[in-house]
PDB file of C-alpha atoms and ligand atoms in Angstrom:
ATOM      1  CA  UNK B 457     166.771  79.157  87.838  1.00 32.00           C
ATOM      2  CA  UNK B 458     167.222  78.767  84.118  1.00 36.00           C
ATOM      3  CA  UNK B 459     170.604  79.629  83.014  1.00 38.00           C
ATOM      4  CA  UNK B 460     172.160  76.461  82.527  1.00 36.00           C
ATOM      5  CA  UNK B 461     175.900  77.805  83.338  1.00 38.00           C
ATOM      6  CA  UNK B 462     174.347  78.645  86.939  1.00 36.00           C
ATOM      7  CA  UNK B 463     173.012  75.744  87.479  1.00 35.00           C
ATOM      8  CA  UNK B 464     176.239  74.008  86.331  1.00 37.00           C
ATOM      9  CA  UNK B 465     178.466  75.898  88.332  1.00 39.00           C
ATOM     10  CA  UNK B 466     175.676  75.140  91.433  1.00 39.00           C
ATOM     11  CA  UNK B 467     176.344  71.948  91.186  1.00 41.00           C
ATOM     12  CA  UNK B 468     179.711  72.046  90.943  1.00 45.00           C
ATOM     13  CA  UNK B 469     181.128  72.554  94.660  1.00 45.00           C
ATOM     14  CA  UNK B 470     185.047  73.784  93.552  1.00 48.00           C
ATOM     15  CA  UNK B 471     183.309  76.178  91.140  1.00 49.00           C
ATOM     16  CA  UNK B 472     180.843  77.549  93.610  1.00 47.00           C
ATOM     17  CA  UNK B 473     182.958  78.454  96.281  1.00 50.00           C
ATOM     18  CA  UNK B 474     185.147  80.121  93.938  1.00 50.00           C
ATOM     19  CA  UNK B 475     182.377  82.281  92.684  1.00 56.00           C
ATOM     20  CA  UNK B 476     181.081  82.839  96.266  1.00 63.00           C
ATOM     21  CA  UNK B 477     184.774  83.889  97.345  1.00 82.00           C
ATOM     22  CA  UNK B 478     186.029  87.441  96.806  1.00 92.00           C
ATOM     23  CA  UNK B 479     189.963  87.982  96.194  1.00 94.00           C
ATOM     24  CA  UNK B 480     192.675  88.608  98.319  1.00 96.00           C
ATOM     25  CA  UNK B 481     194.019  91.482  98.432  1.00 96.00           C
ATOM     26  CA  UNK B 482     197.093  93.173  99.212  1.00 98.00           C
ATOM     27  CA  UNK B 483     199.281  95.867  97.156  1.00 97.00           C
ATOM     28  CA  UNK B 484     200.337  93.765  94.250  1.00 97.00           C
ATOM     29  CA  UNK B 485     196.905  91.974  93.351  1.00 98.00           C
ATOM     30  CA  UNK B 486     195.078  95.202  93.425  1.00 97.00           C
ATOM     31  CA  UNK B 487     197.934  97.020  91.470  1.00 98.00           C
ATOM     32  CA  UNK B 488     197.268  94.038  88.761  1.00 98.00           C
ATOM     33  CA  UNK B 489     193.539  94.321  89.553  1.00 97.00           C
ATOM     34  CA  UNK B 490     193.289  98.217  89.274  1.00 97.00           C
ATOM     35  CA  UNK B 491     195.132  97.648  85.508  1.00 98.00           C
ATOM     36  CA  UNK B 492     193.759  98.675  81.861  1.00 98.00           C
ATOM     37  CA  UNK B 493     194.713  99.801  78.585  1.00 98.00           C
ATOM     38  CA  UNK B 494     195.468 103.673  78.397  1.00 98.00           C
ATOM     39  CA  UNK B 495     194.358 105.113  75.773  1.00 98.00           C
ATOM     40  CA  UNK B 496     194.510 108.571  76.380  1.00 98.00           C
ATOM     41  CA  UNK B 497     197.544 110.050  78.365  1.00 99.00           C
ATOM     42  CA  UNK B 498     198.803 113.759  79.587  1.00 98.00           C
ATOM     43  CA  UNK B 499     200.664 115.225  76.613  1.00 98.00           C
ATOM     44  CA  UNK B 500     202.791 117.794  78.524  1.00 98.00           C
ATOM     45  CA  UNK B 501     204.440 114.781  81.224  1.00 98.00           C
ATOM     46  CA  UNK B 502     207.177 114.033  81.016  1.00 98.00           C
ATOM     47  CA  UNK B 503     209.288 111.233  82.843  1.00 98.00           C
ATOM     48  CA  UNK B 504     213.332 111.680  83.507  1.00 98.00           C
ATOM     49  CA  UNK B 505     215.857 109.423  82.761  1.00 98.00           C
ATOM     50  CA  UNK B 506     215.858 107.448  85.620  1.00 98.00           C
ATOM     51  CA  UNK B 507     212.406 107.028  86.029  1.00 98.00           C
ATOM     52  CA  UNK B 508     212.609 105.454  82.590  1.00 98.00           C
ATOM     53  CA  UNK B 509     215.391 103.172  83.724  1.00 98.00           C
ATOM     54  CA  UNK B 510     213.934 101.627  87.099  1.00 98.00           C
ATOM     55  CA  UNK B 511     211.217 100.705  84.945  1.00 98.00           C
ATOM     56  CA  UNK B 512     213.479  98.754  82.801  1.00 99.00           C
ATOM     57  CA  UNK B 513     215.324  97.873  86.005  1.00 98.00           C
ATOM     58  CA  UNK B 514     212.187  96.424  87.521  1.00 98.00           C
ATOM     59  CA  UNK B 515     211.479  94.641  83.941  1.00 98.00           C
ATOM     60  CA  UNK B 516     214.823  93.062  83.592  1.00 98.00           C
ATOM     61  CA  UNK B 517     213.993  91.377  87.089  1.00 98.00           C
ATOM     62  CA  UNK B 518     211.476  89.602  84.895  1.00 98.00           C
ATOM     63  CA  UNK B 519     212.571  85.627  84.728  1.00 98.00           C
ATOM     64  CA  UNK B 520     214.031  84.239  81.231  1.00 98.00           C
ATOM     65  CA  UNK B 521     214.834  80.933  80.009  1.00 98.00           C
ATOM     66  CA  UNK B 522     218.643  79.764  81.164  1.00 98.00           C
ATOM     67  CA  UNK B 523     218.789  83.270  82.614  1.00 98.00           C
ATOM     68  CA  UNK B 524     219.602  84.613  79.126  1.00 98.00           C
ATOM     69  CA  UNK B 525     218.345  87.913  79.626  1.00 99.00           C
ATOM     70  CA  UNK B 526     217.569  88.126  75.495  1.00 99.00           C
ATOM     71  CA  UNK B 527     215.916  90.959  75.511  1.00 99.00           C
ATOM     72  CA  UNK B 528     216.353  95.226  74.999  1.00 99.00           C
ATOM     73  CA  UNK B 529     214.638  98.305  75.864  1.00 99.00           C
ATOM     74  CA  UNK B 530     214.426 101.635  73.061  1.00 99.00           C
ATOM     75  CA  UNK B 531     212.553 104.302  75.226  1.00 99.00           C
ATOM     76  CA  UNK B 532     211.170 106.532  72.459  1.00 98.00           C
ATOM     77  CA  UNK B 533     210.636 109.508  74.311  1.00 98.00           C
ATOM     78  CA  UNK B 534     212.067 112.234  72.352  1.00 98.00           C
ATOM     79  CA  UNK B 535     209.881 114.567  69.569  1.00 98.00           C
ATOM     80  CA  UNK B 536     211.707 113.398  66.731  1.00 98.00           C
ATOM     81  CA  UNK B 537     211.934 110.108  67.900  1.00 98.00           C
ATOM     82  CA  UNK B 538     208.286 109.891  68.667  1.00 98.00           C
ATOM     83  CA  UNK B 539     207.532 111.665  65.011  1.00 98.00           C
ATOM     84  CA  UNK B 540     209.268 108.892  63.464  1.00 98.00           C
ATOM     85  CA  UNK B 541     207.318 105.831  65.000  1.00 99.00           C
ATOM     86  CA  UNK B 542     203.970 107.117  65.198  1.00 98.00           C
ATOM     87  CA  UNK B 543     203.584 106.287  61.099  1.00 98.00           C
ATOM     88  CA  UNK B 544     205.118 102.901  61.487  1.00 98.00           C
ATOM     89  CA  UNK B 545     202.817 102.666  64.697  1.00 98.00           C
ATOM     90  CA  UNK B 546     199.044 102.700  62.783  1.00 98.00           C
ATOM     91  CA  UNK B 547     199.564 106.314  63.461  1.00 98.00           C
ATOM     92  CA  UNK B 548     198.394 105.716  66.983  1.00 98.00           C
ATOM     93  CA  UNK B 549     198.274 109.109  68.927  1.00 98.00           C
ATOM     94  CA  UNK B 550     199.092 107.603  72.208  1.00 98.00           C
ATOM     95  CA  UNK B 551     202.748 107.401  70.692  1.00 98.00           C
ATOM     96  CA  UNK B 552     203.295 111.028  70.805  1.00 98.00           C
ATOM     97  CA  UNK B 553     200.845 111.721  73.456  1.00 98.00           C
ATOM     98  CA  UNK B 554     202.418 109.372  76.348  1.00 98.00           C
ATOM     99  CA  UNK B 555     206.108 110.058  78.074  1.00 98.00           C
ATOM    100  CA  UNK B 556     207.440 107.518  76.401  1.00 99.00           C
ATOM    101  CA  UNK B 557     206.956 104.402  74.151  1.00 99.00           C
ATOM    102  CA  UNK B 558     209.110 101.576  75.003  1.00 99.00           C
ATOM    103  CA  UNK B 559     210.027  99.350  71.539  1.00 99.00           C
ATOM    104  CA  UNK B 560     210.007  95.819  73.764  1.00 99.00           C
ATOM    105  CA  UNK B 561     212.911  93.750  71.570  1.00 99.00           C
ATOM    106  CA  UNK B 562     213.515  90.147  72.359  1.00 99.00           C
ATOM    107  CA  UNK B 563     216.567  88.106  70.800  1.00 99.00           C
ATOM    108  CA  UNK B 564     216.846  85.285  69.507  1.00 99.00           C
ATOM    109  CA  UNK B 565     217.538  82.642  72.130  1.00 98.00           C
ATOM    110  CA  UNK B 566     221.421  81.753  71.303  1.00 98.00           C
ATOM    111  CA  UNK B 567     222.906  79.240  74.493  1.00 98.00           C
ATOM    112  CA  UNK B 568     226.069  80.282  73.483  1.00 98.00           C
ATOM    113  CA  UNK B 569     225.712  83.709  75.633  1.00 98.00           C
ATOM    114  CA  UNK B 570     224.860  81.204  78.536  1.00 98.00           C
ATOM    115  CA  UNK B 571     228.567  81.493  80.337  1.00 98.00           C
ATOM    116  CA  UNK B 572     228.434  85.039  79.793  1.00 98.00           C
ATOM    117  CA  UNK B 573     225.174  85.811  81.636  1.00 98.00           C
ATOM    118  CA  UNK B 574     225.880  82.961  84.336  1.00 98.00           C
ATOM    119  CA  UNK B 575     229.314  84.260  85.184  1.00 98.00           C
ATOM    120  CA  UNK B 576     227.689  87.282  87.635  1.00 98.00           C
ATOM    121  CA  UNK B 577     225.493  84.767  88.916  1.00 98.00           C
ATOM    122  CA  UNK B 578     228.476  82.472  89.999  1.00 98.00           C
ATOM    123  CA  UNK B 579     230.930  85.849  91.153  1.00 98.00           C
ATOM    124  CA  UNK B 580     227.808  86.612  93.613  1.00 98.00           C
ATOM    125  CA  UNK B 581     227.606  83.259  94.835  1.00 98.00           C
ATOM    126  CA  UNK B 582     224.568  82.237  94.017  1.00 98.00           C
ATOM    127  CA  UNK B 583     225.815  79.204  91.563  1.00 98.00           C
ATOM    128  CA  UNK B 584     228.779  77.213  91.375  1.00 98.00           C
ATOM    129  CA  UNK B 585     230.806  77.148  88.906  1.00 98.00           C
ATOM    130  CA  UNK B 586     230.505  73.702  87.902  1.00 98.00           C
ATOM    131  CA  UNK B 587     227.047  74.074  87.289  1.00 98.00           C
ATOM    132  CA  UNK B 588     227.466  76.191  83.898  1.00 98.00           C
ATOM    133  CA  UNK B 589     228.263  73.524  81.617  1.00 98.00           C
ATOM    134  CA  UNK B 590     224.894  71.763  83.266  1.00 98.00           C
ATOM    135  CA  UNK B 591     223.305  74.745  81.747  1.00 98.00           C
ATOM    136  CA  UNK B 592     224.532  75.854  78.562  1.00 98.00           C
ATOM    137  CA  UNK B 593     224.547  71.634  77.689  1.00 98.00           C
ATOM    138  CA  UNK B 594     220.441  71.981  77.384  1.00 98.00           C
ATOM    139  CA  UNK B 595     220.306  75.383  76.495  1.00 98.00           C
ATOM    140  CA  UNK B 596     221.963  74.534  73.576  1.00 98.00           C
ATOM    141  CA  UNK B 597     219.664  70.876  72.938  1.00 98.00           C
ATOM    142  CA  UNK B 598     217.123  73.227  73.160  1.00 98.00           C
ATOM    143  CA  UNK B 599     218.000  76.132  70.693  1.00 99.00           C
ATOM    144  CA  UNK B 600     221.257  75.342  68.632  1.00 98.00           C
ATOM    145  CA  UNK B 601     219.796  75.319  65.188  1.00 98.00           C
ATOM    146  CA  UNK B 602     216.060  75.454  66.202  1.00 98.00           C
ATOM    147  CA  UNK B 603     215.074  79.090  64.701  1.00 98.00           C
ATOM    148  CA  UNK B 604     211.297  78.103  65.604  1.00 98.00           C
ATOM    149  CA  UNK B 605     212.381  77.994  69.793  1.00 98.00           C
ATOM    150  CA  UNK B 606     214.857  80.991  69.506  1.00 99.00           C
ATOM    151  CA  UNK B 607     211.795  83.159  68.210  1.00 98.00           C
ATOM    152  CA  UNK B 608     209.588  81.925  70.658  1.00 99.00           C
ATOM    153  CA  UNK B 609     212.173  82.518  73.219  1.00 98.00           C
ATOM    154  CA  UNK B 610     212.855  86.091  71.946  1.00 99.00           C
ATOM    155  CA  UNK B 611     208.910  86.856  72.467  1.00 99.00           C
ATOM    156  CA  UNK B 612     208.424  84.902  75.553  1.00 98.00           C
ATOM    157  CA  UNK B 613     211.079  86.889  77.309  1.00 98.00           C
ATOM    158  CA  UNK B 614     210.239  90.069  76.203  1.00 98.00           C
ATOM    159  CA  UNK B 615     206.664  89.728  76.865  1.00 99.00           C
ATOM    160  CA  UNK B 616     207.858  88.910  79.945  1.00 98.00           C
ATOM    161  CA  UNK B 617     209.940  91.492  80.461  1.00 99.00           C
ATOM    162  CA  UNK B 618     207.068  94.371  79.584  1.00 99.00           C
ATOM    163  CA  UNK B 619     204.453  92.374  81.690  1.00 98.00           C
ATOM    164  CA  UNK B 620     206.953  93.390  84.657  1.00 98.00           C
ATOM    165  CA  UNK B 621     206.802  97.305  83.280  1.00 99.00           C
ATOM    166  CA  UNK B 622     203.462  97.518  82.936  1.00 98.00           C
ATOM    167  CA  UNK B 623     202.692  96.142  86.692  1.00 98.00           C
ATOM    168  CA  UNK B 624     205.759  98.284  87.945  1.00 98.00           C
ATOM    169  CA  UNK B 625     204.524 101.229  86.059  1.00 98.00           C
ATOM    170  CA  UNK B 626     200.835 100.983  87.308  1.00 98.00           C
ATOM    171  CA  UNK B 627     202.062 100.312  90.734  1.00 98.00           C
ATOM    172  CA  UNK B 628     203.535 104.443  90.117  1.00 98.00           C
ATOM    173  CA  UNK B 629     200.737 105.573  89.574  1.00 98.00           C
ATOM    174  CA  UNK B 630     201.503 105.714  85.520  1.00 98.00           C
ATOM    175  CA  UNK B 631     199.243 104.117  82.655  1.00 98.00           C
ATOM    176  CA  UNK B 632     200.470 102.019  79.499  1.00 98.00           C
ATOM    177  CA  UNK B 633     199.417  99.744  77.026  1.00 98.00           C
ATOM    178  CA  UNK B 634     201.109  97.049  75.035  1.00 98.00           C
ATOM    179  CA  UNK B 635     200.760  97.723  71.093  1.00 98.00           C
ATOM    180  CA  UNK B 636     201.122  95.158  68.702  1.00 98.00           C
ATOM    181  CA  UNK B 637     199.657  98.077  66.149  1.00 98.00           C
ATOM    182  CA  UNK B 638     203.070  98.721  63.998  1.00 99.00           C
ATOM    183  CA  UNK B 639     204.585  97.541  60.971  1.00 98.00           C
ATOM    184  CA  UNK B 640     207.384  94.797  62.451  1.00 98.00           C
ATOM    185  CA  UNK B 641     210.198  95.562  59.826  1.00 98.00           C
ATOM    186  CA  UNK B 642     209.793  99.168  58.952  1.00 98.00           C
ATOM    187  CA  UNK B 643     210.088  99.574  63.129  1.00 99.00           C
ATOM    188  CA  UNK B 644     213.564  97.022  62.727  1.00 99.00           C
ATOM    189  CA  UNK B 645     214.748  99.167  60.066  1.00 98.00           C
ATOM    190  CA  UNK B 646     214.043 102.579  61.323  1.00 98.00           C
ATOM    191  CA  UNK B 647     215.312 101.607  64.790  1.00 98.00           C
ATOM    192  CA  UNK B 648     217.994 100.169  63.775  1.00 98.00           C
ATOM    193  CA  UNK B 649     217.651  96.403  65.437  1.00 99.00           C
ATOM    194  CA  UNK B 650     220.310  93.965  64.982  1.00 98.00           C
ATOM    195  CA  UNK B 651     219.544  90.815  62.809  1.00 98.00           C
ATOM    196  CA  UNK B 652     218.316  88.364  65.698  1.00 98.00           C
ATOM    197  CA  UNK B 653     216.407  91.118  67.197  1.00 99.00           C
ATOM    198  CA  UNK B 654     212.707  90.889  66.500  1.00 98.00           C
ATOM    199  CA  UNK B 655     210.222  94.110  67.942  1.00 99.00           C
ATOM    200  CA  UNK B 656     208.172  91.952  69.947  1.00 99.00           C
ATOM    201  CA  UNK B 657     205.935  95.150  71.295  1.00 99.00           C
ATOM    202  CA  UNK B 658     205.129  98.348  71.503  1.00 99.00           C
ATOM    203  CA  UNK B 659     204.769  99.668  74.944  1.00 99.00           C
ATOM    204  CA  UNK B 660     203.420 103.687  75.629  1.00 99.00           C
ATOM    205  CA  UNK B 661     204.100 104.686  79.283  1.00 99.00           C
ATOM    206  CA  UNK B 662     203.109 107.894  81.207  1.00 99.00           C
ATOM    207  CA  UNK B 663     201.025 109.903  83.199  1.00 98.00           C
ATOM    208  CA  UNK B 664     196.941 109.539  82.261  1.00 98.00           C
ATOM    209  CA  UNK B 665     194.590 112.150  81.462  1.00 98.00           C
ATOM    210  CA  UNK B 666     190.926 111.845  82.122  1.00 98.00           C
ATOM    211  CA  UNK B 667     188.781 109.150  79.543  1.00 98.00           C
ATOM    212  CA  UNK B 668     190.466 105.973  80.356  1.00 98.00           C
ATOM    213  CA  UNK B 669     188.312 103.034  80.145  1.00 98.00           C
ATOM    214  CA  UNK B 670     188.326 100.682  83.425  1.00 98.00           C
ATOM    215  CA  UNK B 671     189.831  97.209  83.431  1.00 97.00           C
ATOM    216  CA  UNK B 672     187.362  95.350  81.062  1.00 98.00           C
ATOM    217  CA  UNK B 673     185.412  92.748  82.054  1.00 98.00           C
ATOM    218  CA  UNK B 674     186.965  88.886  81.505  1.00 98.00           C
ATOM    219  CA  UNK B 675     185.994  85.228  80.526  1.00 98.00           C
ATOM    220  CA  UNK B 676     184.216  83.873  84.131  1.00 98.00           C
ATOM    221  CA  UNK B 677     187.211  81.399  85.527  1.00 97.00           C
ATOM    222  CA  UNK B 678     185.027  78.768  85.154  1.00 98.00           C
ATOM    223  CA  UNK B 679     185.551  79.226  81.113  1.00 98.00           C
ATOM    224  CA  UNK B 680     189.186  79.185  80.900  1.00 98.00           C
ATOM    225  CA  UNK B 681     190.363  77.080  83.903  1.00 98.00           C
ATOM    226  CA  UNK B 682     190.543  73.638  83.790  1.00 98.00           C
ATOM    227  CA  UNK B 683     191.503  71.869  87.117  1.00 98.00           C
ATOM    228  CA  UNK B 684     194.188  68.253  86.245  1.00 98.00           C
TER     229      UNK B 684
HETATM  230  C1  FMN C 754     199.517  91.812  72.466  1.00 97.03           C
HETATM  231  C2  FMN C 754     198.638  93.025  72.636  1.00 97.03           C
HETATM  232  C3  FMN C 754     198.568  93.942  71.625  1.00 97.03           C
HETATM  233  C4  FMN C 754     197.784  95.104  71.771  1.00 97.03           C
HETATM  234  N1  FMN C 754     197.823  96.057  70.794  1.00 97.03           N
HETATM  235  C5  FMN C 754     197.182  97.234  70.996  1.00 97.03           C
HETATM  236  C6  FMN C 754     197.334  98.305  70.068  1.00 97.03           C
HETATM  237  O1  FMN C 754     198.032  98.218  69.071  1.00 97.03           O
HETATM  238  N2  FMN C 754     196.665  99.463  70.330  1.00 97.03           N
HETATM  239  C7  FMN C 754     195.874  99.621  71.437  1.00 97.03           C
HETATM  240  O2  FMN C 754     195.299 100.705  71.612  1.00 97.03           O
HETATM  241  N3  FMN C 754     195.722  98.624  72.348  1.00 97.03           N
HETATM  242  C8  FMN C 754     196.361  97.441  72.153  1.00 97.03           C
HETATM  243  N4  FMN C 754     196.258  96.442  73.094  1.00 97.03           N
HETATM  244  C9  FMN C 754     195.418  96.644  74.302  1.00 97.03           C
HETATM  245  C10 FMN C 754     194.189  95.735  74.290  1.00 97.03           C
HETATM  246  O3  FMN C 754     193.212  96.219  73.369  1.00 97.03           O
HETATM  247  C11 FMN C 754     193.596  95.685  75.704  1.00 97.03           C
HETATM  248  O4  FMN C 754     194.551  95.173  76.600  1.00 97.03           O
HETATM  249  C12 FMN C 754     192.337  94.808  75.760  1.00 97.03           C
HETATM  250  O5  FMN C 754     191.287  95.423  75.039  1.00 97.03           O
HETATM  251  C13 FMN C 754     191.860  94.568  77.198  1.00 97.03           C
HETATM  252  O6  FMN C 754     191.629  95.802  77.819  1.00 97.03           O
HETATM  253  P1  FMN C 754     192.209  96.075  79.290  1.00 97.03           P
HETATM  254  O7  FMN C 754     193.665  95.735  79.198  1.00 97.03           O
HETATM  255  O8  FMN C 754     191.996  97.542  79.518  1.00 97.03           O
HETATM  256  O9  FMN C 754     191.408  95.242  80.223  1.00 97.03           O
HETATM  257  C14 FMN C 754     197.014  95.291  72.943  1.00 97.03           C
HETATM  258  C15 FMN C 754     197.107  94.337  73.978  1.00 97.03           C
HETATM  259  C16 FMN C 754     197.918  93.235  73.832  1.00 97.03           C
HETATM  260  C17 FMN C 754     198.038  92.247  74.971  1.00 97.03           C
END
């Protein structure tokens, strides 16, 4: 045996087992395994109205910071509105050719919407009332006037957010691909996004055609994790 990272892993009993072990299994972890990058996708489906919103249902189920819920969801679905992005978008075909491209929008993380998006939490009983203050207190230590942590917050929870879709949608039987392939403020400015809105994504959804690369291979575990 000459390959040194063998050897090392050999002799390394946690990392050994873990290559010796195969997964579990059940629905969700092979829905996540069974996952890749569509590239190509059936040009004539087309998915209704509610279809698109349970996948932004299922996405908004997604956790965020303080429960803010900073995020929004433009499912560009119709012709013209497809026409329109696809030149902002690297001209990337799957933007006409999928059902639908999802512009993934995170806002800027702003604690003062924190009594506002707690209140439904509190009217279910989940939380008591007194407990609001106790949040919006660090929410805003954390982001009043820190514009570095509001962005980060605006693409943390829409990444978040479209991580959800992409399971949910894969789960359906329906590829996708995030896109980070598009100019950032001709997409604000055609699509109208508010000020603290930032496109954190591109997201094409729909039915696959044949051609579809599998899952690619990854970084072995023992490369990227690090046991503390
Ligand atoms: C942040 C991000 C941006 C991406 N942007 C694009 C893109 O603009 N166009 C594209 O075809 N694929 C894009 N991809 C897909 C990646 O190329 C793909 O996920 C990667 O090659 C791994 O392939 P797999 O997901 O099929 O395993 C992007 C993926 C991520 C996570």
């Amino acid at each position: 045996m000459n390959n040194t990272a063998t050897t090392a892993a050999a002799a390394d009993p946690q990392t050994s087992r873990s290559l010796a072990r195969s997964l579990p299994t059940n629905a969700v972890i092979d829905t996540i395994m069974a996952r890749s990058a569509a590239k190509y996708y059936d040009t004539t489906a087309v998915l209704s109205d509610d279809q698109i919103r349970d996948l932004v249902r299922i996405g908004t189920s997604a956790p965020t910071s303080f429960h803010l819920q900073n995020w929004r969801f433009i499912a560009v679905r119709s012709p013209e509105a497809k026409a329109r992005l696809r030149p902002i978008a690297w001209n990337q075909p799957a933007i006409t050719e999928a059902a639908v491209t999802f512009i993934i929008i995170g806002q800027l993380a702003d604690a003062s919407t924190v009594p506002d998006r707690l209140a439904p939490v509190v009217e279910a009983g989940i939380m008591s009332a007194h407990l609001v203050p106790e949040w919006e207190g660090p929410a805003r230590g954390l982001y009043d006037n820190q514009p570095q942590r509001q962005r980060d917050e605006a693409v943390r929870s829409a990444t978040f957010g479209a991580a959800a879709i992409i399971y949910a949608a894969r789960s359906l039987g329906l590829g996708s691909t995030p896109m980070i392939g598009f100019d950032v403020e001709t997409v604000h400015r055609e699509f109208a996004l508010a000020e603290d809105e930032i496109p954190v994504m591109l997201l094409t959804v729909g039915p696959e055609r044949p051609g579809n690369w599998p899952q690619k291979p990854r970084l072995p575990v023992a490369d990227v994790l690090h046991f503390a």
